[in-house]
Amino acid sequence: MPDADTQGDAEPGDSGAHGGADEGQRWWRVMCLTGVDYFSTLGYQPGIAALAAGVLSPIATIVLVIVTLLGALPVYRRVAQESPHGEGSISMLERLLSFWKGKLFVLALLGFAATDFIITITLSAADASAHLVENPHLTGVLGGKQVLITLFLVALLGAVFLKGFGEAIGLAVALVGIYLALNMVVVAVGIWKIISAPHVVTDWTDALTTQHGNPVLMIGVALVLFPKLALGMSGFETGVAVMPHIKGDPDDSASSPAGRIRGTRKLLTTAAVIMSAFLIATSFITTLLIPAKEFENGGEANGRALAYLAHQYLGGGFGSVYDLSTIVILWFAGASAMAGMLNLMPRYLPRYGMAPHWARAVRPMVIVLTLISFLITWLFDADVDAQGGAYATGVLVLMSSAAIAVTIAAYKKRQRGWTIAFGVIAAVFLYTTVLNCMERPDGLKIGACFIAGIILVSLLSRLRRAFELRVTNVVLDDTAERFIRDYAHRPLRLIANEPSNRDNAEYRDKIRQIRADNDIPGEDDLVFVEVTVRDASDFESELTVRGEVLHGRYRVLTLESSSIPNAIAALALTVRDRTGQRPHLYFEWTEGNPFAQFLRFFLFGQGEVAPVTREVLREAEPDRTKRPRVHVG
């Protein structure tokens, strides 16, 4: 594992970016990192289920488990296959849309991802502090200090990631192992108590029949209540987001990481099976053994049903250990969200030009995410209930988008059976999402704030970086290479031309005009430069340069890029570096309002090319004596 000094300069998505060895981590270790979020919901999920469904809680939980195993799990196993570098369903949907509508759509999904991940950090820390404050032995000392405790826990989480990703995974393995072991003890004792007192089962079934009648009605009510239990499905998106940290096979390649995909599928399946077993068992024992009034606000089992059973049947010593384990794993549940954000955001925003270059490094991103978590904690006063709607909304929107993405992927590959199956799953998740937003619109509002914030900051960042030289690489074909070599001992004169018919008259008239406007001697050779803009919404792109001779006499360099000024500036600098000569660039003034022309450049990569090209060159080459010359007539 690299130390903290090297970690800050790494690229998210590379194995070394987060402190892993080049071959990554074993899948079960990474599962523990995502599991601190997923498994920690046992701290409050049984209580939420009992409060929402009452005696129907075990039935509603079984519905949740069925949707998890037959819905979410197949979807995310397919997502892992389609986006093996951790981009998740967002990258799958990004491929369906181009230009600005695609970028804005991705930014909206990133807004919901940020809602999910950031609220996971703040809600889990707040819930941990609530358990700490509500402990009978600590209430007198810590009462009224929940916000300060939550801020401290968030800061401590950030410090772990600043120290190194290896430390985060190591701590996650220990926490998950201890927490699951303690829960197995509580579940085993709870089942034994039920076996020892069979009348509780009879009482439960009688109450079930009295309140809900026949089994069909029970299932119908459970389906209606299902959205309220949806938090029990959290963890899948982060399971895919942390894929780059999973150890692959020795023969894995960037284009085909089969070992990593297989490891991720094991991670997703194992986590889902473990969690499903615990959800069913814990909902069963808590519903049968805990009086209904204890689940309500002010009750001893409110938000801590399993802790209630631990104290009730295993004594204060074991109960205190269980409390401590729950508090610690709830605090560290934000680790999987932090890891997901560190992998997800730098893959999109810098590439869109919508974040500074430092956003690709781990340390600065950890600091930024920690500060945002501070703000959210302060705004919501570390209130768990107030953040629950936003958390559920973020989880469900991402699951719905994943289901839609894999449905489209299966349809494009003409997999009729999978298309129908994934389509049904997508319909279930969309139903759940809509119902959740209707019942808890505050979640949608908070998500919209995240989206608006990301889009606003992103556009401002792109505006500030508008004049950067955003060409990642320049590739010349053989003809273009020959053109440039011919000018190793004399300046190359490049004419920026917007092609029309590309006939002989067009190039002849253009040369006459440029020579007249700039007083160029007739013996000097001129080379045309023509740029084709493919997708102006791309910020960074590779520049492909092709040379051709038209009408037997005119040399033309054709370029493909996301921006005309940036492409011409990059070409001019490449010519200078390869020949040692400062090339001359010749432009015409563009008619129209300057502000409107700048907007054309910002949005469509065109507009007033001459001054923008000059500004790009000025920023890229501060030394005027080395800068290519720009002429406008």
XYZ file of C-alpha atoms in Angstrom:
633
model
C 0.000 0.000 0.000
C 1.387 3.422 -0.841
C 1.831 5.809 2.011
C -0.159 8.976 2.492
C 2.440 11.088 0.729
C 2.083 9.280 -2.565
C -1.621 8.757 -2.263
C -2.568 12.378 -2.815
C -1.248 12.459 -6.378
C -2.842 9.255 -7.578
C -5.664 8.965 -10.019
C -8.956 7.669 -8.693
C -9.772 4.437 -10.389
C -6.196 3.196 -10.453
C -5.337 0.532 -7.952
C -2.705 2.714 -6.458
C -5.044 5.616 -6.108
C -6.380 4.480 -2.824
C -3.507 2.765 -1.279
C -3.959 -0.692 -2.765
C -1.204 -2.745 -4.260
C -1.092 -2.838 -8.016
C -3.097 -6.064 -8.006
C -5.763 -4.593 -5.709
C -7.550 -6.167 -2.743
C -9.290 -9.517 -2.356
C -13.004 -9.252 -3.130
C -14.127 -10.232 0.365
C -12.040 -7.441 1.891
C -13.602 -4.876 -0.431
C -17.005 -6.397 0.404
C -16.384 -5.444 4.025
C -15.802 -1.845 2.922
C -19.179 -1.709 1.155
C -20.635 -3.848 3.939
C -20.072 -1.241 6.629
C -22.839 0.693 4.874
C -24.979 -2.273 3.873
C -24.714 -4.353 7.054
C -24.866 -1.362 9.396
C -28.523 -0.861 8.438
C -29.258 -3.796 10.746
C -28.835 -1.231 13.490
C -32.117 0.427 12.526
C -33.788 -1.568 9.705
C -35.697 -4.065 11.940
C -37.102 -1.167 13.947
C -38.107 0.730 10.785
C -39.800 -2.394 9.416
C -41.683 -3.027 12.662
C -42.781 0.599 12.912
C -43.937 0.705 9.272
C -45.513 -2.737 8.949
C -46.296 -3.807 12.522
C -46.987 -7.530 12.783
C -46.623 -7.739 8.998
C -42.932 -6.824 9.300
C -41.538 -10.327 8.563
C -43.760 -10.653 5.463
C -42.806 -7.185 4.220
C -39.141 -8.007 4.844
C -39.446 -11.212 2.817
C -40.833 -9.096 -0.059
C -37.822 -6.809 0.354
C -35.463 -9.803 0.240
C -37.156 -11.178 -2.894
C -36.751 -7.831 -4.644
C -33.138 -7.711 -3.481
C -32.156 -11.196 -4.658
C -34.277 -11.357 -7.806
C -34.152 -7.671 -8.699
C -31.285 -5.561 -7.425
C -28.701 -8.373 -7.430
C -29.145 -9.455 -11.103
C -29.214 -5.803 -12.161
C -25.944 -4.924 -10.480
C -24.239 -8.140 -11.543
C -24.988 -7.008 -15.097
C -23.827 -3.458 -14.315
C -20.517 -4.883 -13.085
C -20.100 -6.659 -16.402
C -20.990 -3.616 -18.512
C -18.904 -1.045 -16.580
C -15.955 -2.913 -15.051
C -14.017 0.208 -14.099
C -16.469 1.353 -11.449
C -18.418 3.948 -13.435
C -21.663 2.113 -12.687
C -24.955 2.562 -14.485
C -24.184 6.245 -15.071
C -21.600 5.395 -17.721
C -24.021 2.949 -19.364
C -26.660 5.648 -19.696
C -24.059 8.221 -20.767
C -23.404 6.200 -23.924
C -27.037 6.568 -24.981
C -26.957 10.370 -25.124
C -24.482 12.735 -26.699
C -23.787 16.453 -26.695
C -24.987 18.651 -23.812
C -28.144 16.664 -23.108
C -25.965 13.682 -22.262
C -23.696 15.737 -19.997
C -26.626 17.339 -18.161
C -28.278 13.950 -17.744
C -25.086 12.540 -16.217
C -24.775 15.573 -13.944
C -28.336 14.961 -12.729
C -27.526 11.332 -11.930
C -24.327 12.454 -10.225
C -26.502 14.766 -8.132
C -28.540 11.808 -6.906
C -25.333 9.801 -6.413
C -23.972 12.663 -4.308
C -27.261 12.674 -2.384
C -26.910 8.965 -1.704
C -23.216 8.992 -0.794
C -23.036 12.245 1.175
C -26.230 11.550 3.113
C -24.861 8.073 3.862
C -21.871 9.721 5.515
C -23.867 12.290 7.480
C -26.851 10.090 8.359
C -24.709 7.191 9.551
C -22.537 9.478 11.666
C -25.640 11.158 13.082
C -27.196 7.784 13.889
C -23.986 6.670 15.602
C -23.920 9.835 17.691
C -27.603 9.354 18.534
C -26.860 5.863 19.857
C -24.003 7.336 21.851
C -26.047 10.195 23.291
C -29.019 7.940 24.113
C -26.894 5.445 26.038
C -28.201 5.490 29.650
C -24.693 5.811 31.042
C -23.732 8.753 28.785
C -26.901 10.794 28.398
C -26.068 13.094 31.265
C -22.606 13.862 29.882
C -23.305 13.989 26.117
C -26.901 15.194 26.061
C -27.431 18.120 23.658
C -24.067 17.645 21.951
C -25.183 15.415 19.065
C -24.180 17.900 16.352
C -20.652 18.311 17.741
C -20.248 14.548 18.112
C -21.464 13.982 14.549
C -19.020 16.580 13.185
C -16.210 14.881 15.084
C -17.149 11.468 13.651
C -17.263 12.860 10.098
C -13.859 14.493 10.592
C -12.461 11.234 11.958
C -13.738 9.388 8.892
C -12.017 11.884 6.612
C -8.802 11.480 8.604
C -8.861 7.720 8.009
C -8.995 8.279 4.244
C -6.273 10.897 4.382
C -4.115 8.356 6.188
C -4.566 5.772 3.452
C -7.140 3.570 1.754
C -5.455 0.404 3.025
C -6.176 1.475 6.592
C -9.838 2.041 5.658
C -10.230 -1.474 4.248
C -8.365 -3.074 7.162
C -10.595 -1.312 9.672
C -13.716 -2.250 7.680
C -12.811 -5.954 7.738
C -12.421 -5.907 11.527
C -15.633 -3.928 12.117
C -17.783 -6.057 9.816
C -16.419 -9.319 11.238
C -17.121 -8.295 14.837
C -20.521 -6.762 14.065
C -21.826 -9.763 12.112
C -20.566 -12.154 14.792
C -22.388 -10.209 17.525
C -25.564 -10.148 15.422
C -25.352 -13.897 14.895
C -25.287 -14.313 18.682
C -28.318 -12.046 19.118
C -30.231 -13.829 16.326
C -29.368 -17.277 17.698
C -30.513 -16.304 21.188
C -33.675 -14.727 19.778
C -34.575 -17.860 17.808
C -33.913 -20.024 20.879
C -36.246 -17.821 22.955
C -38.967 -18.265 20.336
C -38.443 -22.026 20.254
C -38.584 -22.084 24.054
C -41.843 -20.114 24.108
C -43.870 -21.296 21.079
C -46.906 -19.297 22.193
C -45.308 -16.128 20.794
C -45.560 -17.617 17.304
C -49.228 -18.414 17.859
C -49.874 -14.924 19.187
C -48.169 -13.444 16.140
C -50.070 -15.526 13.589
C -53.386 -14.761 15.345
C -52.621 -11.026 15.245
C -51.589 -11.335 11.606
C -54.819 -13.049 10.614
C -56.956 -10.673 12.651
C -55.421 -7.523 11.179
C -54.893 -8.560 7.562
C -57.140 -11.526 6.841
C -55.943 -13.861 4.070
C -52.382 -14.289 2.734
C -53.173 -12.516 -0.558
C -54.169 -9.381 1.324
C -51.032 -9.650 3.448
C -48.814 -9.747 0.370
C -50.713 -6.828 -1.173
C -50.206 -4.688 1.923
C -46.537 -5.746 2.072
C -46.050 -4.544 -1.519
C -47.547 -1.180 -0.619
C -45.290 -0.909 2.433
C -42.183 -2.024 0.526
C -40.859 1.501 -0.305
C -40.619 2.309 3.402
C -38.217 -0.622 3.838
C -36.107 0.217 0.786
C -33.144 1.391 2.889
C -32.414 -2.289 3.405
C -31.195 -2.418 -0.218
C -28.475 0.192 0.138
C -24.939 -0.773 -0.770
C -25.252 -2.058 -4.341
C -24.166 1.153 -6.036
C -21.083 1.468 -3.848
C -20.380 -2.212 -4.469
C -19.954 -1.394 -8.152
C -18.247 1.957 -7.553
C -15.348 0.336 -5.679
C -14.693 -2.245 -8.417
C -11.258 -0.779 -9.313
C -9.974 -1.836 -5.884
C -10.791 -5.526 -6.403
C -7.944 -7.862 -7.274
C -8.246 -9.316 -10.740
C -6.591 -12.187 -12.583
C -2.947 -11.889 -13.700
C -4.066 -11.756 -17.333
C -6.716 -9.068 -16.768
C -6.505 -6.101 -19.125
C -8.085 -2.659 -19.049
C -10.482 -3.665 -21.803
C -11.312 -7.088 -20.356
C -10.861 -7.355 -16.554
C -12.604 -10.728 -16.276
C -11.155 -11.476 -12.838
C -12.281 -8.162 -11.421
C -15.797 -8.659 -12.794
C -15.956 -12.149 -11.296
C -14.731 -10.826 -7.946
C -17.312 -8.043 -7.972
C -20.098 -10.503 -8.692
C -18.951 -12.608 -5.748
C -18.929 -9.462 -3.607
C -22.453 -8.455 -4.621
C -23.904 -11.955 -4.271
C -22.274 -12.745 -0.942
C -23.253 -9.407 0.599
C -26.848 -9.727 -0.641
C -27.241 -13.299 0.661
C -25.751 -12.468 4.076
C -27.876 -9.355 4.438
C -31.042 -11.110 3.267
C -30.620 -13.858 5.854
C -30.069 -11.310 8.618
C -33.007 -9.154 7.510
C -35.466 -12.047 7.620
C -34.151 -13.423 10.910
C -33.965 -10.062 12.693
C -37.401 -8.881 11.514
C -38.842 -12.175 12.748
C -37.287 -12.161 16.218
C -37.828 -8.442 16.846
C -41.492 -8.572 15.808
C -42.228 -11.618 17.974
C -40.152 -10.733 21.037
C -40.464 -6.946 21.377
C -43.743 -5.284 22.421
C -45.106 -3.028 19.673
C -45.108 0.067 21.907
C -41.316 -0.179 22.355
C -40.776 0.530 18.614
C -42.554 3.886 18.804
C -40.876 7.234 19.497
C -39.619 7.219 23.063
C -39.690 3.427 23.229
C -36.595 1.518 24.289
C -36.420 -0.314 20.921
C -36.934 2.753 18.743
C -34.061 2.718 16.225
C -32.199 0.032 18.191
C -34.319 -3.135 18.129
C -31.441 -5.614 18.142
C -29.629 -3.660 20.838
C -32.819 -3.921 22.922
C -32.770 -7.723 22.569
C -29.046 -7.851 23.328
C -29.570 -6.044 26.628
C -32.772 -7.942 27.387
C -31.502 -11.490 26.929
C -27.693 -11.299 27.102
C -27.169 -8.809 29.917
C -25.710 -5.345 30.264
C -22.130 -6.419 29.528
C -22.889 -8.004 26.155
C -25.429 -5.288 25.420
C -22.825 -2.572 25.949
C -20.372 -4.364 23.655
C -23.112 -4.658 21.049
C -23.918 -0.952 21.435
C -20.273 -0.038 20.954
C -19.993 -2.219 17.845
C -23.152 -0.674 16.394
C -21.946 2.853 17.067
C -18.560 2.219 15.450
C -19.914 0.491 12.333
C -22.565 3.190 11.860
C -19.822 5.799 12.059
C -17.689 3.922 9.552
C -20.645 3.243 7.219
C -19.685 6.476 5.495
C -16.409 4.833 4.399
C -18.042 2.948 1.538
C -19.788 6.133 0.443
C -16.517 8.065 0.614
C -14.804 5.366 -1.467
C -17.627 5.484 -4.013
C -17.429 9.254 -4.349
C -13.635 9.188 -4.678
C -13.992 6.775 -7.569
C -17.080 8.210 -9.257
C -16.813 11.998 -9.302
C -13.243 12.304 -10.693
C -14.239 10.056 -13.589
C -16.716 12.587 -14.941
C -16.348 16.174 -13.743
C -12.696 16.829 -14.732
C -13.306 15.113 -18.078
C -16.236 17.448 -18.676
C -14.098 20.437 -17.714
C -16.411 20.906 -14.772
C -13.883 20.531 -11.971
C -10.277 21.614 -11.486
C -7.447 19.179 -12.165
C -6.841 18.632 -8.448
C -10.254 16.906 -8.282
C -8.535 13.833 -9.748
C -6.341 13.489 -6.652
C -7.547 11.700 -3.541
C -6.514 13.986 -0.701
C -8.140 17.204 -1.958
C -11.339 15.305 -2.766
C -11.451 13.829 0.753
C -11.150 17.310 2.230
C -13.890 18.706 -0.038
C -16.277 15.826 0.700
C -15.624 16.152 4.435
C -16.395 19.885 4.341
C -19.634 19.231 2.423
C -20.579 16.633 5.037
C -19.931 19.225 7.755
C -22.337 21.597 6.007
C -25.075 18.968 5.618
C -24.730 17.937 9.264
C -25.049 21.554 10.384
C -28.004 22.297 8.098
C -29.950 19.234 9.306
C -28.855 19.585 12.918
C -27.602 15.964 12.804
C -31.225 14.775 12.636
C -31.423 11.202 11.312
C -35.139 11.319 10.416
C -34.751 14.563 8.464
C -32.112 12.956 6.219
C -33.874 9.612 5.755
C -36.038 10.772 2.846
C -33.058 12.114 0.898
C -31.114 8.915 1.529
C -33.926 6.689 0.276
C -34.466 8.925 -2.760
C -30.805 8.767 -3.747
C -30.667 4.979 -3.349
C -33.866 4.349 -5.304
C -33.077 6.743 -8.161
C -29.701 5.080 -8.720
C -31.263 1.622 -8.584
C -33.938 2.675 -11.073
C -31.326 4.119 -13.429
C -29.297 0.905 -13.143
C -32.340 -1.225 -13.970
C -33.161 0.950 -16.979
C -29.545 0.855 -18.162
C -29.287 -2.943 -18.080
C -32.686 -3.253 -19.765
C -31.457 -1.128 -22.657
C -28.149 -3.038 -22.770
C -29.994 -6.363 -22.985
C -32.328 -5.000 -25.671
C -29.426 -3.801 -27.810
C -27.849 -7.254 -27.604
C -31.189 -8.820 -28.613
C -31.467 -10.759 -25.353
C -35.245 -10.964 -25.264
C -35.568 -12.881 -21.986
C -33.226 -10.588 -20.070
C -34.870 -7.532 -21.619
C -38.275 -8.561 -20.287
C -36.881 -9.546 -16.881
C -34.895 -6.338 -16.432
C -37.857 -4.320 -17.710
C -40.074 -5.768 -14.973
C -37.394 -5.024 -12.368
C -37.091 -1.452 -13.668
C -40.866 -1.026 -13.363
C -40.730 -2.213 -9.727
C -37.944 0.206 -8.862
C -39.649 3.091 -10.654
C -42.862 2.358 -8.748
C -40.912 2.331 -5.491
C -39.096 5.562 -6.358
C -42.268 7.430 -7.322
C -44.124 6.244 -4.232
C -41.204 7.222 -2.001
C -41.013 10.696 -3.567
C -44.766 11.171 -3.122
C -44.679 10.167 0.526
C -41.392 11.938 1.319
C -40.961 14.810 -1.151
C -38.242 16.341 1.015
C -35.873 13.722 -0.369
C -36.547 14.847 -3.920
C -36.069 18.482 -2.898
C -32.711 17.746 -1.287
C -31.665 15.738 -4.330
C -32.664 18.656 -6.562
C -30.487 20.964 -4.463
C -27.524 18.642 -4.975
C -28.197 18.534 -8.710
C -28.533 22.315 -8.959
C -25.356 22.783 -6.945
C -23.351 20.341 -9.065
C -24.579 21.850 -12.344
C -23.950 25.428 -11.196
C -20.471 24.747 -9.849
C -19.673 22.610 -12.880
C -20.679 25.263 -15.395
C -18.780 27.971 -13.504
C -15.715 25.733 -13.431
C -16.001 25.056 -17.152
C -16.404 28.772 -17.825
C -13.268 29.542 -15.817
C -11.330 26.878 -17.693
C -12.744 27.805 -21.101
C -9.380 28.949 -22.498
C -7.323 25.968 -21.370
C -5.508 23.947 -23.988
C -7.730 20.915 -23.581
C -6.199 18.510 -26.067
C -4.904 15.338 -24.423
C -2.889 14.117 -27.410
C -2.169 15.002 -31.047
C -2.104 12.150 -33.574
C -0.930 12.869 -37.157
C -1.267 10.512 -40.102
C 1.628 9.978 -42.535
C 0.552 12.738 -44.935
C 0.213 15.290 -42.144
C 3.621 14.266 -40.806
C 5.118 14.856 -44.260
C 3.506 18.283 -44.560
C 5.030 19.342 -41.228
C 8.488 17.911 -42.013
C 8.598 20.027 -45.181
C 8.619 23.145 -42.995
C 11.488 22.220 -40.689
C 13.576 25.144 -42.029
C 10.903 27.761 -42.729
C 7.762 28.938 -40.946
C 4.544 27.095 -41.727
C 1.631 29.360 -42.695
C -1.747 27.884 -41.743
C -5.060 29.228 -43.036
C -8.093 28.530 -40.857
C -10.863 27.579 -43.269
C -14.480 26.698 -42.665
C -15.113 24.240 -45.502
C -18.117 24.631 -47.769
C -18.089 22.876 -51.155
C -14.349 22.158 -50.953
C -14.071 22.830 -54.672
C -11.138 24.422 -56.497
C -12.726 27.898 -56.487
C -13.203 27.884 -52.716
C -9.505 27.313 -51.980
C -8.287 29.578 -54.803
C -10.402 32.519 -53.607
C -9.456 31.931 -49.979
C -5.727 32.080 -50.780
C -6.162 35.281 -52.816
C -8.049 36.930 -49.961
C -5.516 35.883 -47.267
C -2.553 37.029 -49.373
C -4.219 40.399 -50.019
C -5.313 40.970 -46.414
C -1.938 40.036 -44.910
C 0.475 41.018 -47.698
C 1.895 37.512 -48.013
C 4.438 37.022 -50.848
C 3.258 34.807 -53.678
C 6.146 32.377 -53.306
C 5.257 31.398 -49.692
C 3.333 28.145 -49.361
C 0.022 28.093 -47.507
C -1.617 25.091 -45.823
C -5.312 24.989 -45.021
C -6.613 23.854 -41.626
C -10.187 22.609 -41.395
C -11.705 21.524 -38.071
C -14.752 19.319 -37.659
C -16.477 19.558 -34.259
C -17.896 16.180 -33.252
C -19.191 16.810 -29.724
C -18.555 20.281 -28.350
C -19.740 19.238 -24.900
C -16.578 17.137 -24.472
C -13.958 19.178 -22.659
C -10.873 17.056 -23.196
C -10.307 15.107 -26.391
C -7.601 13.634 -28.560
C -6.763 15.599 -31.706
C -6.651 13.561 -34.898
C -4.899 15.289 -37.831
C -5.121 14.000 -41.399
C -3.346 15.436 -44.415
C -4.634 15.488 -47.979
C -3.937 17.233 -51.266
C -7.039 18.587 -52.984
C -7.363 19.435 -56.663
C -3.749 18.482 -57.166
C -2.339 21.611 -55.491
C -3.899 22.578 -52.152
C -2.497 21.078 -48.969
C -5.203 20.600 -46.324
C -4.947 19.429 -42.725
C -8.302 18.142 -41.450
C -8.840 17.947 -37.685
C -11.501 16.400 -35.457
C -11.942 17.960 -32.030
C -14.476 19.291 -29.535
C -13.397 22.922 -30.117
C -12.069 24.724 -33.198
C -9.830 27.250 -31.358
C -8.317 24.589 -29.098
C -7.674 22.268 -32.025
C -5.892 24.942 -34.070
C -3.851 26.092 -31.048
C -2.806 22.517 -30.258
C -1.815 21.937 -33.884
C 0.253 25.146 -33.969
C 2.112 24.196 -30.787
C 2.750 20.694 -32.120
C 4.178 22.143 -35.360
C 6.410 24.478 -33.348
C 7.684 21.672 -31.126
C 8.421 19.334 -34.057
C 9.996 21.835 -36.445
C 11.482 24.433 -34.115
C 9.725 27.091 -36.224
C 6.951 29.415 -34.999
C 3.990 28.847 -37.346
C 1.751 31.659 -38.604
C -2.039 31.347 -38.224
C -4.359 33.339 -40.499
C -8.010 34.038 -39.662
C -10.917 36.201 -40.748
C -13.001 38.193 -38.290
C -16.383 36.614 -37.594
C -19.483 38.779 -38.065
C -21.844 39.085 -35.101
C -22.150 40.134 -31.478
C -18.957 39.253 -29.511
C -20.890 37.958 -26.500
C -23.056 35.741 -28.713
C -19.920 34.470 -30.425
C -18.368 33.601 -27.056
C -21.488 31.623 -26.110
C -21.180 29.758 -29.421
C -17.629 28.867 -28.470
C -18.565 27.875 -24.907
C -21.487 25.676 -25.961
C -20.677 24.594 -29.510
C -16.892 24.937 -29.863
C -17.105 27.532 -32.661
C -17.906 31.268 -32.469
C -15.173 33.919 -32.738
C -12.249 31.614 -33.451
C -9.360 34.081 -33.919
C -9.259 35.843 -30.507
C -10.075 32.643 -28.634
C -7.254 30.788 -30.388
C -4.894 33.600 -29.468
C -6.048 33.475 -25.816
C -5.622 29.686 -25.669
C -2.094 30.075 -27.039
C -1.349 32.872 -24.543
C -2.342 30.680 -21.598
C -0.536 27.628 -22.966
C 2.690 29.497 -23.841
C 3.457 32.525 -21.625
C 6.689 33.308 -23.526
C 5.732 35.590 -26.445
C 8.941 34.769 -28.296
C 7.924 31.116 -28.496
C 4.225 31.615 -29.146
C 2.804 30.905 -32.645
C 1.819 34.116 -34.435
C -1.870 34.907 -34.989
C -2.949 37.161 -37.907
C -6.522 38.380 -38.397
C -7.801 40.201 -41.467
